[in-house]
């Protein structure tokens, strides 16, 4: 790949209207805490302008608050100078292993290739005192086939006047005549100095002092069931001895990954990754991704197969053009005085996150591939539910998740991974508004907590620049054929309401002791065999309590010889009357599946053929990765009256796959409907 000469395309952003709301520096907040970060207003205009320094193999953006050094033409962030610290990134790492875009790709049928994306052509897109925007491009041609992913990749870095941080986004472009390929993952990674950043924060109730990367070296840890999980046996900080460290314990749903990062206590500095929009992420609001973890590492994940499997790997065939903009995301830096509690930096970072969300879509990116607010459209309406077995009247779709995603079948959005998605939550009355939608064709999708299934509006919605669509009242009729005979769980696409056991005391993460996300503890899959060493779970309708008696995951049982065996759960219930000529309907909503199979038998556990089998489903791996949901499945099973008894009945749910302790199912909700 050849190099191109550096060029400057100066002053493309000179309109002051484009810079309204650009944040500034040095504010007081939090009851006297002196937090140095961003503020909006005229004071920003009094701060130093942005300056660009180009050297032989480096380029430096400097606005007097933050100084960012990138390799040229690679576009790797090799240094971030802030608040008197020469470099917040890990100086012991090679320059290419500090701050970078990367991806995992493969040709069809080949193994994945990890690629730290290095540009071959550097350009200055914007250079004035209000803004600098840099471009690092890697172009592809057929001479590179098999060596690099067939994409033109344009990485952009932006610094604004008065901003306590910098932005990054990228444009990926695959031309129609280029070879087919797949992308398993793409992201931005920052690796911070391990001598300074020891405290990690992901949410108000998910933050803690973290182990050091040294604690994961031989002699200091014991590798557990997979390499990502280790038991700290001799950590540098003795207080952490006996804890489990696993990056998957810090995953979040897309809808919740807006700000996360690290705090240094000496000096008190925060390094935060802020993602103000989910539009460029795939899989919808409940798709889970990694955030921050031991390194200290902070990530902005754009595409990944975690908690979903190959369904979330974009696959591009021959003759298929594709272009997508990932980001911008904001790297925000703040600081406090020595006398202040460094944890207030987290509170300040949340305020900054809300500021960034308010400003989305940004008006400063110079690329025409990133549409500004006036180039987008809006959709609003109201969603109602009609379920005559719950109410004769329409029911407000309270807190429904409503979204626009590329056209497809109902529920297809959770496996969609090439286009853009725009999601919101309806209010208590079912009213929703989806704003700042890119131009294009979409279906409107929804799902409603408390009801099973997926809604899709049949008509394609075409969004164009500046137009508003009022959808009026929309009605979702969830699957229903008869009255509820019994139900287990809550239809919310999660297994969190079921029984999550205490972890083995030898394998705990103290963050999750007495925490609502107790399912994130390591090794909970093995607790099933300890609680049910010989006989499987039996649940009796009207007697059992799903919060205590329904294990959160149906997993194999470990036998004494170390092998595993499939499990069969029973649901016992009574029917006072059965119409032999008619069928009941068994609804089974699955919150996650990992190389599992669901077999259903009724009143005969040894029946050679099950009444229903799902076949082999799912590659979520949520059980091993401490998730409580993955991809959603809904199965509707006809139960002939001839199989039912007046009096006691038993439904047998068998999960026979048992090559691994992580194979299994998480149920969301089960319901038996009468004829």
XYZ file of C-alpha atoms in Angstrom:
675
model
C 0.000 0.000 0.000
C 1.555 3.254 -1.093
C 1.597 6.541 0.777
C -0.005 9.724 -0.437
C 1.214 13.172 0.422
C -0.396 15.098 3.268
C -2.869 17.699 2.137
C -4.707 20.451 3.972
C -8.309 21.258 3.146
C -8.518 24.253 5.448
C -11.410 26.213 6.889
C -14.229 24.014 5.666
C -15.936 24.747 8.980
C -16.122 28.509 9.386
C -19.823 29.034 10.041
C -20.198 29.953 13.737
C -23.744 28.499 13.690
C -22.189 25.041 13.305
C -20.332 25.534 16.563
C -23.193 26.481 18.840
C -23.034 24.475 22.019
C -19.388 23.544 21.589
C -18.245 22.746 25.129
C -15.616 24.662 27.002
C -13.419 24.106 30.006
C -13.137 24.431 33.773
C -16.490 24.439 35.572
C -17.573 24.177 39.184
C -20.154 21.586 40.117
C -21.200 19.041 42.742
C -21.560 21.224 45.790
C -18.219 22.920 45.711
C -16.287 20.194 43.922
C -13.963 21.812 41.389
C -14.342 19.613 38.347
C -12.393 20.618 35.276
C -14.100 19.561 32.104
C -16.559 21.107 29.669
C -19.088 23.890 29.778
C -21.234 25.401 27.059
C -21.540 29.107 26.343
C -19.659 32.220 25.386
C -16.774 31.442 27.707
C -15.730 28.696 25.303
C -14.943 31.322 22.710
C -12.386 32.929 25.053
C -10.317 29.741 25.282
C -7.305 29.187 23.028
C -7.963 28.122 19.477
C -7.165 24.680 18.090
C -3.683 24.293 16.632
C -2.272 21.603 14.408
C 1.386 20.583 14.310
C 2.504 18.248 11.513
C 5.825 16.457 11.780
C 7.523 13.800 9.695
C 5.688 10.834 11.219
C 3.339 12.471 13.707
C 0.507 14.951 13.809
C -0.564 16.792 16.967
C -3.945 18.418 17.729
C -3.801 20.915 20.610
C -6.513 23.214 21.959
C -4.722 24.299 25.118
C -6.667 21.793 27.210
C -5.872 18.490 25.556
C -3.050 17.547 23.250
C -3.519 14.442 21.083
C -0.638 12.916 19.136
C -1.329 10.532 16.247
C 1.056 8.561 14.084
C 1.176 9.655 10.443
C -0.099 8.237 8.150
C -1.284 5.351 10.386
C -3.776 7.332 12.443
C -2.950 5.532 15.712
C -3.415 7.615 18.872
C -0.008 7.359 20.521
C -0.353 10.104 23.111
C -2.971 12.050 25.057
C -1.575 14.877 27.166
C -3.848 16.423 29.767
C -3.676 18.255 33.098
C 0.106 18.098 33.356
C 0.391 14.383 32.540
C 2.467 13.888 29.395
C 0.609 10.769 28.286
C -2.509 9.115 29.704
C -2.051 6.122 27.408
C 0.145 3.165 28.364
C 3.675 4.343 27.617
C 5.067 0.812 28.114
C 3.084 -0.407 25.116
C 4.253 -0.104 21.564
C 2.817 2.972 19.865
C 0.478 0.818 17.755
C -1.026 -0.667 20.940
C -2.350 2.454 22.671
C -5.339 3.997 20.903
C -6.573 2.419 17.695
C -9.438 1.307 15.481
C -9.455 -2.421 14.779
C -11.580 -5.103 13.200
C -11.807 -8.866 12.783
C -12.662 -10.002 9.275
C -12.566 -13.076 7.094
C -13.245 -14.240 3.582
C -16.212 -16.680 3.471
C -15.154 -20.016 4.942
C -11.837 -18.686 6.274
C -10.672 -17.962 9.807
C -10.927 -14.511 11.316
C -8.032 -12.076 10.931
C -7.369 -9.387 13.563
C -6.421 -6.088 11.972
C -5.309 -2.868 13.642
C -6.394 -0.409 10.974
C -3.487 1.730 9.784
C -4.000 4.496 7.283
C -1.808 4.965 4.244
C -2.958 8.464 3.300
C -3.175 11.443 5.658
C -5.240 14.572 4.982
C -6.155 17.678 6.920
C -9.878 18.098 6.261
C -10.520 21.146 8.472
C -8.004 23.463 10.100
C -9.007 26.670 11.840
C -9.107 27.937 15.396
C -12.561 26.472 15.977
C -11.913 22.960 14.709
C -9.361 20.544 13.365
C -10.486 17.407 11.566
C -7.977 14.840 10.360
C -8.419 11.932 7.962
C -6.362 8.741 7.829
C -7.449 6.636 4.861
C -6.602 3.063 3.915
C -7.694 2.266 0.375
C -8.146 -1.213 -1.053
C -7.520 -2.678 -4.485
C -7.369 -6.205 -5.875
C -3.595 -6.454 -5.280
C -4.460 -6.602 -1.556
C -6.990 -9.440 -1.835
C -6.597 -11.885 1.049
C -4.272 -9.522 2.929
C -6.679 -6.794 4.007
C -10.431 -6.530 4.358
C -11.935 -5.289 1.075
C -12.950 -1.910 2.438
C -11.907 1.665 1.976
C -11.634 2.917 5.557
C -11.497 6.610 6.412
C -10.711 7.231 10.097
C -11.486 10.748 11.285
C -10.316 12.573 14.419
C -11.817 15.907 15.460
C -10.818 18.473 18.071
C -12.914 21.559 18.874
C -12.032 24.804 20.582
C -12.593 24.626 24.333
C -13.402 20.924 24.287
C -11.930 18.760 27.028
C -11.416 15.796 24.734
C -11.622 14.704 21.116
C -13.952 12.843 18.752
C -13.447 9.968 16.359
C -15.560 8.402 13.638
C -14.946 6.298 10.543
C -16.489 5.594 7.151
C -16.303 1.994 5.887
C -16.954 1.564 2.151
C -17.215 -1.681 0.143
C -17.647 -1.314 -3.616
C -20.009 -3.544 -5.564
C -17.369 -5.390 -7.598
C -15.160 -6.186 -4.610
C -14.867 -9.684 -3.060
C -17.288 -11.039 -0.447
C -16.255 -10.871 3.217
C -17.512 -10.932 6.810
C -16.822 -8.650 9.792
C -16.832 -10.340 13.199
C -16.013 -7.218 15.171
C -14.972 -3.593 14.851
C -14.262 -1.085 17.615
C -12.053 1.660 19.055
C -9.669 0.619 21.819
C -7.774 2.791 24.301
C -5.216 1.297 26.681
C -4.465 3.538 29.620
C -1.526 3.774 31.989
C -1.662 0.992 34.532
C 0.357 3.057 37.032
C -2.437 5.651 37.214
C -5.858 4.292 36.239
C -7.075 1.810 38.839
C -10.742 2.734 39.364
C -13.319 1.781 36.717
C -16.900 3.079 36.388
C -19.604 1.747 34.067
C -22.781 2.723 35.944
C -23.783 4.229 39.278
C -23.802 0.774 40.840
C -21.076 -0.817 38.689
C -17.765 0.759 39.631
C -14.808 -0.422 41.638
C -11.072 -0.521 42.144
C -9.807 -2.985 39.554
C -6.999 -5.551 39.463
C -3.834 -4.716 37.561
C -2.961 -6.386 34.273
C -0.002 -7.902 36.166
C -2.531 -9.802 38.279
C -3.455 -11.859 35.227
C 0.108 -13.115 34.731
C 1.242 -16.657 35.661
C 1.907 -16.935 39.366
C -0.643 -14.299 40.265
C -3.781 -15.928 38.871
C -5.374 -19.233 38.006
C -7.112 -19.561 34.646
C -10.670 -20.804 35.003
C -13.048 -22.371 32.473
C -11.898 -20.069 29.657
C -8.909 -17.696 29.290
C -10.862 -14.490 29.919
C -11.774 -15.603 33.454
C -9.100 -15.899 36.128
C -9.027 -16.368 39.888
C -6.698 -13.879 41.591
C -4.511 -15.970 43.890
C -1.611 -13.576 44.495
C -2.639 -10.107 43.299
C -0.525 -7.013 43.828
C -3.304 -5.672 46.066
C -3.926 -8.386 48.701
C -7.500 -7.146 49.192
C -8.378 -8.590 45.781
C -7.174 -12.102 46.602
C -9.812 -14.727 45.961
C -11.805 -12.657 43.452
C -12.608 -13.565 39.868
C -11.711 -11.167 37.083
C -13.480 -11.567 33.747
C -14.060 -8.830 31.178
C -17.505 -10.243 30.389
C -18.663 -9.343 33.891
C -18.662 -5.715 32.745
C -20.793 -6.057 29.617
C -23.793 -3.765 29.097
C -26.854 -3.548 26.898
C -26.459 -1.172 23.969
C -29.081 1.148 25.418
C -27.016 1.529 28.587
C -23.563 2.037 27.053
C -23.414 5.817 26.932
C -20.486 6.585 29.205
C -17.860 4.450 30.892
C -14.205 4.742 31.732
C -11.486 5.081 34.328
C -10.340 7.372 37.135
C -6.783 8.098 38.192
C -6.419 9.208 41.798
C -2.937 10.727 41.456
C -3.582 13.126 39.870
C -7.396 12.994 39.884
C -8.174 12.529 36.188
C -11.054 10.820 34.418
C -10.776 9.183 30.976
C -14.247 8.546 29.569
C -15.648 7.046 26.380
C -18.997 8.652 25.545
C -21.327 7.237 22.878
C -24.272 9.628 22.425
C -26.190 7.507 19.888
C -26.839 3.832 19.156
C -27.752 4.409 15.513
C -24.592 2.752 14.173
C -24.728 -0.255 16.505
C -26.404 -3.485 15.465
C -28.761 -5.842 17.255
C -31.096 -3.351 18.912
C -31.277 -1.942 22.451
C -30.759 -5.242 24.309
C -27.692 -6.369 22.362
C -24.830 -6.635 24.854
C -21.273 -5.475 24.287
C -18.052 -5.106 26.218
C -17.253 -1.766 27.877
C -14.146 -1.330 30.041
C -12.043 -4.018 31.649
C -8.645 -4.794 33.167
C -5.885 -3.303 31.070
C -6.863 -0.652 31.959
C -8.812 -0.763 28.691
C -11.825 1.168 27.447
C -13.742 0.175 24.311
C -16.248 1.598 21.868
C -17.814 -1.489 20.276
C -19.617 -0.977 16.955
C -20.065 -4.547 15.700
C -19.616 -7.792 17.610
C -21.050 -11.302 17.825
C -20.950 -11.381 21.626
C -24.224 -12.580 23.196
C -25.642 -13.301 19.741
C -23.285 -15.460 17.685
C -22.874 -15.531 13.928
C -26.306 -14.005 13.375
C -24.736 -10.641 14.237
C -21.782 -11.033 11.860
C -22.388 -8.959 8.698
C -21.867 -11.104 5.610
C -21.366 -9.342 2.292
C -21.768 -11.247 -0.934
C -20.274 -10.548 -4.340
C -21.843 -7.537 -5.997
C -23.045 -6.083 -2.690
C -22.035 -2.456 -2.077
C -22.035 -1.172 1.504
C -21.124 2.027 3.266
C -21.533 2.845 6.933
C -20.431 5.569 9.332
C -19.447 4.433 12.821
C -19.472 7.197 15.422
C -18.562 9.853 16.254
C -17.757 8.890 19.807
C -16.241 11.324 22.282
C -13.203 10.768 24.472
C -13.823 13.078 27.420
C -11.224 14.065 30.002
C -11.890 15.725 33.333
C -9.941 16.418 36.496
C -10.399 17.459 40.104
C -8.234 19.014 42.770
C -6.325 16.862 45.207
C -8.764 17.585 48.045
C -11.824 16.399 46.082
C -13.285 12.912 45.883
C -12.180 11.526 42.491
C -15.495 9.684 42.184
C -17.177 13.019 41.480
C -15.477 12.767 38.109
C -17.997 10.051 37.280
C -20.885 12.377 38.096
C -19.350 15.035 35.891
C -18.853 12.522 33.070
C -22.575 11.674 33.219
C -23.417 15.366 32.857
C -21.105 15.582 29.866
C -22.736 12.482 28.390
C -26.141 14.146 28.618
C -24.702 17.228 26.913
C -23.395 15.076 24.059
C -26.738 13.279 23.695
C -28.497 16.649 23.538
C -26.172 17.785 20.746
C -26.689 14.660 18.613
C -26.519 14.536 15.649
C -23.371 16.625 15.772
C -23.101 19.541 13.367
C -19.300 19.569 13.128
C -18.293 16.355 11.237
C -17.071 17.446 7.813
C -17.869 14.199 6.017
C -20.946 14.364 3.796
C -21.615 10.754 4.820
C -22.675 11.972 8.275
C -26.048 13.762 7.840
C -26.766 16.746 10.062
C -30.027 17.300 11.903
C -31.744 19.229 9.098
C -30.975 16.362 6.714
C -32.815 13.816 8.850
C -36.443 13.007 9.578
C -38.644 12.192 12.562
C -41.360 9.638 13.312
C -43.956 9.796 16.056
C -47.098 7.963 17.010
C -48.803 5.915 19.679
C -48.699 2.163 20.183
C -51.622 0.304 21.714
C -52.053 -3.374 22.563
C -55.170 -5.420 21.864
C -55.425 -8.599 23.924
C -59.063 -9.474 24.577
C -58.082 -11.998 27.214
C -56.523 -9.188 29.249
C -58.944 -6.337 28.505
C -61.831 -5.545 26.181
C -60.314 -2.104 25.673
C -57.069 -1.117 24.017
C -54.125 -1.186 26.407
C -51.412 1.451 26.305
C -48.093 -0.040 25.239
C -46.426 1.228 28.386
C -42.644 1.651 28.048
C -42.642 -0.242 24.756
C -39.404 -0.352 22.794
C -40.142 1.180 19.394
C -37.585 1.365 16.625
C -36.837 1.898 12.958
C -34.575 -0.656 11.291
C -34.043 -1.892 7.723
C -37.062 -3.676 6.226
C -37.554 -7.284 7.272
C -39.820 -9.666 9.112
C -41.177 -9.004 12.590
C -38.268 -9.241 15.025
C -35.645 -9.206 12.274
C -34.060 -6.114 13.815
C -32.309 -8.175 16.475
C -30.291 -9.996 13.803
C -29.860 -6.993 11.491
C -26.238 -5.863 11.377
C -25.564 -3.878 8.204
C -27.713 -0.761 8.382
C -28.733 1.829 10.959
C -31.278 1.440 13.743
C -33.113 4.108 15.744
C -34.815 3.174 19.007
C -36.781 4.868 21.717
C -39.046 3.895 24.613
C -42.678 4.896 24.586
C -44.095 6.724 27.583
C -46.639 5.225 29.965
C -49.436 5.992 27.510
C -47.658 4.407 24.537
C -46.665 7.659 22.806
C -43.296 7.579 21.093
C -41.054 9.887 19.092
C -38.040 8.740 17.076
C -35.948 11.720 16.079
C -33.021 12.456 13.789
C -33.436 9.409 11.567
C -31.172 9.056 8.551
C -32.818 9.089 5.140
C -33.761 5.651 3.870
C -36.376 2.904 3.941
C -37.352 1.321 7.235
C -39.913 -0.837 8.954
C -41.229 0.283 12.316
C -40.769 -2.451 14.917
C -41.699 -2.759 18.568
C -41.943 -5.082 21.508
C -43.888 -4.425 24.672
C -42.788 -5.488 28.177
C -45.554 -7.649 29.602
C -46.526 -9.134 26.223
C -44.903 -11.787 24.066
C -43.877 -11.497 20.448
C -42.835 -8.740 18.060
C -44.733 -5.953 16.352
C -43.983 -4.773 12.827
C -45.838 -2.096 10.912
C -46.470 -3.572 7.485
C -45.824 -0.470 5.398
C -42.310 0.617 4.513
C -41.523 4.045 5.970
C -39.373 6.231 3.746
C -37.447 8.858 5.685
C -36.252 11.884 3.774
C -34.550 15.125 4.707
C -36.525 17.336 7.064
C -39.806 15.389 6.962
C -41.897 14.343 9.962
C -44.079 11.223 9.917
C -47.072 11.014 12.250
C -48.059 7.355 12.403
C -51.165 7.985 14.496
C -52.429 5.109 16.632
C -50.895 1.704 15.919
C -52.270 -1.519 17.383
C -50.250 -4.576 18.299
C -52.081 -7.873 18.714
C -49.724 -10.223 20.550
C -49.985 -13.982 19.925
C -53.050 -15.299 21.711
C -55.605 -18.080 21.063
C -57.183 -18.662 24.442
C -57.353 -17.716 28.076
C -54.310 -18.129 30.297
C -54.411 -21.442 32.153
C -51.082 -20.722 33.824
C -47.896 -18.724 33.265
C -44.328 -18.747 34.533
C -42.129 -15.649 34.568
C -42.495 -12.160 33.121
C -42.452 -11.546 29.343
C -39.607 -9.031 29.227
C -36.953 -10.900 27.149
C -34.826 -11.544 30.222
C -34.389 -14.396 32.698
C -33.532 -11.989 35.516
C -36.772 -12.625 37.415
C -35.973 -16.304 37.898
C -33.834 -17.859 40.611
C -30.214 -16.768 40.367
C -28.218 -18.673 43.013
C -25.429 -17.400 45.188
C -22.058 -18.074 43.589
C -19.538 -20.531 44.898
C -17.771 -18.572 47.669
C -14.438 -19.465 46.065
C -15.314 -17.644 42.826
C -16.833 -14.254 43.514
C -16.602 -10.741 42.233
C -17.307 -8.576 45.275
C -18.923 -5.911 43.106
C -21.892 -8.212 42.516
C -22.463 -9.333 46.095
C -25.937 -8.014 47.047
C -26.175 -6.458 43.579
C -29.263 -6.597 41.316
C -27.049 -8.001 38.549
C -26.094 -11.038 40.620
C -26.289 -13.123 37.433
C -22.895 -11.640 36.474
C -21.078 -13.773 39.044
C -18.755 -16.426 37.652
C -19.634 -20.131 37.547
C -23.372 -19.995 38.221
C -23.938 -22.702 35.606
C -22.249 -25.229 37.898
C -24.604 -24.439 40.763
C -27.474 -26.251 39.024
C -25.798 -29.633 39.462
C -25.119 -28.833 43.107
C -28.739 -27.879 43.760
C -30.116 -30.781 41.689
C -27.448 -33.500 42.004
C -29.679 -36.407 40.923
C -33.173 -35.254 39.979
C -34.093 -32.276 37.842
C -36.221 -29.274 38.582
C -39.947 -29.835 39.161
C -42.241 -26.804 39.113
C -45.812 -27.093 40.369
C -48.314 -24.508 39.175
C -50.056 -22.808 42.087
C -47.429 -23.979 44.569
C -43.997 -23.085 43.215
C -42.593 -19.545 43.013
C -40.674 -18.697 39.844
C -38.353 -16.357 41.775
C -37.243 -19.235 43.990
C -38.036 -22.494 42.209
C -37.226 -21.870 38.527
C -33.468 -21.899 37.928
C -32.411 -19.054 35.647
C -30.835 -21.356 33.029
C -31.509 -24.922 31.932
C -27.985 -26.286 31.661
C -26.443 -29.782 31.619
C -25.643 -31.535 34.873
C -22.026 -32.390 35.579
C -21.550 -36.047 36.500
C -18.982 -37.510 38.866
C -16.742 -38.595 35.995
C -16.570 -34.997 34.731
C -18.877 -35.513 31.771
C -22.263 -33.845 31.424
C -25.803 -35.034 30.837
C -28.890 -33.357 29.460
C -31.662 -32.253 31.792
C -35.463 -32.519 31.791
C -37.557 -30.040 33.738
C -41.157 -30.731 34.701
C -44.155 -28.418 34.940
C -47.001 -30.014 36.904
C -50.515 -28.577 36.658
C -54.161 -29.580 37.011
C -57.009 -29.206 34.531
C -60.584 -29.563 35.698
C -61.919 -30.141 32.194
C -60.367 -31.075 28.831
C -61.969 -30.798 25.396
C -60.414 -33.762 23.626
C -61.233 -32.454 20.155
C -59.464 -29.127 20.659
C -55.872 -28.045 21.297
C -54.273 -25.931 23.958
C -51.426 -23.605 23.030
C -48.110 -23.639 24.881
C -46.127 -20.418 24.426
C -42.432 -20.635 25.242
C -40.365 -17.472 24.985
C -36.607 -18.044 25.151
C -34.325 -15.257 26.380
C -31.105 -16.958 25.252
C -29.864 -20.187 23.697
C -26.393 -21.639 23.294
C -26.049 -24.703 21.054
C -29.184 -25.974 22.738
C -32.344 -27.849 21.858
C -35.763 -27.593 23.428
C -37.872 -30.741 23.360
C -41.445 -30.730 24.665
C -43.310 -33.851 25.766
C -46.689 -34.038 27.477
C -47.518 -36.639 30.142
C -45.064 -39.158 28.697
C -41.394 -38.390 29.385
C -40.296 -41.459 27.414
C -42.232 -40.705 24.263
C -39.930 -41.610 21.383
C -40.815 -38.487 19.448
C -41.273 -35.213 21.314
C -44.412 -33.230 20.623
C -42.122 -30.359 19.628
C -38.411 -29.805 19.098
C -36.660 -26.552 18.314
C -33.714 -28.319 16.756
C -30.252 -26.999 17.526
C -30.527 -23.250 18.214
C -28.434 -20.341 19.436
C -24.834 -19.289 19.731
C -25.339 -16.566 22.325
C -22.893 -17.929 24.916
C -24.709 -15.784 27.474
C -24.376 -18.438 30.185
C -20.582 -18.412 30.123
C -20.413 -14.642 29.612
C -22.614 -13.758 32.588
C -25.487 -12.415 30.531
C -29.160 -12.777 31.351
C -30.427 -12.615 27.777
C -29.240 -13.017 24.202
C -31.361 -13.411 21.090
C -35.099 -13.795 21.651
C -37.000 -16.848 20.406
C -40.744 -17.510 20.602
C -42.132 -21.019 20.103
C -45.841 -21.761 19.866
C -46.682 -25.408 20.492
C -50.074 -26.978 19.800
C -50.985 -29.403 22.588
C -53.802 -31.725 21.418
C -56.542 -32.338 23.944
C -55.997 -36.062 23.472
C -52.633 -35.736 25.277
C -54.109 -34.003 28.322
C -55.809 -35.387 31.401
C -58.613 -34.120 33.535
C -56.675 -33.751 36.746
C -52.896 -33.856 36.971
C -50.707 -33.192 33.925
C -46.995 -32.790 33.392
C -45.097 -31.010 30.655
C -41.527 -32.205 30.224
C -38.948 -29.730 28.883
C -35.780 -31.510 27.804
C -32.498 -29.884 26.831
C -30.432 -32.914 25.702
C -27.313 -31.199 24.317
C -24.458 -31.708 26.763
C -21.034 -31.489 25.122
C -20.234 -28.378 27.171
C -21.340 -26.988 30.539
C -22.327 -23.752 28.748
C -24.929 -25.305 26.454
C -28.402 -24.449 27.554
C -31.460 -22.245 27.525
C -32.638 -19.218 29.436
C -36.411 -18.947 29.516
C -38.141 -15.610 29.335
C -41.736 -16.692 29.851
C -44.032 -19.722 29.526
C -47.814 -19.768 29.186
C -50.462 -22.396 28.569
C -53.590 -21.122 26.840
C -56.914 -22.911 26.822
C -58.731 -23.811 23.591
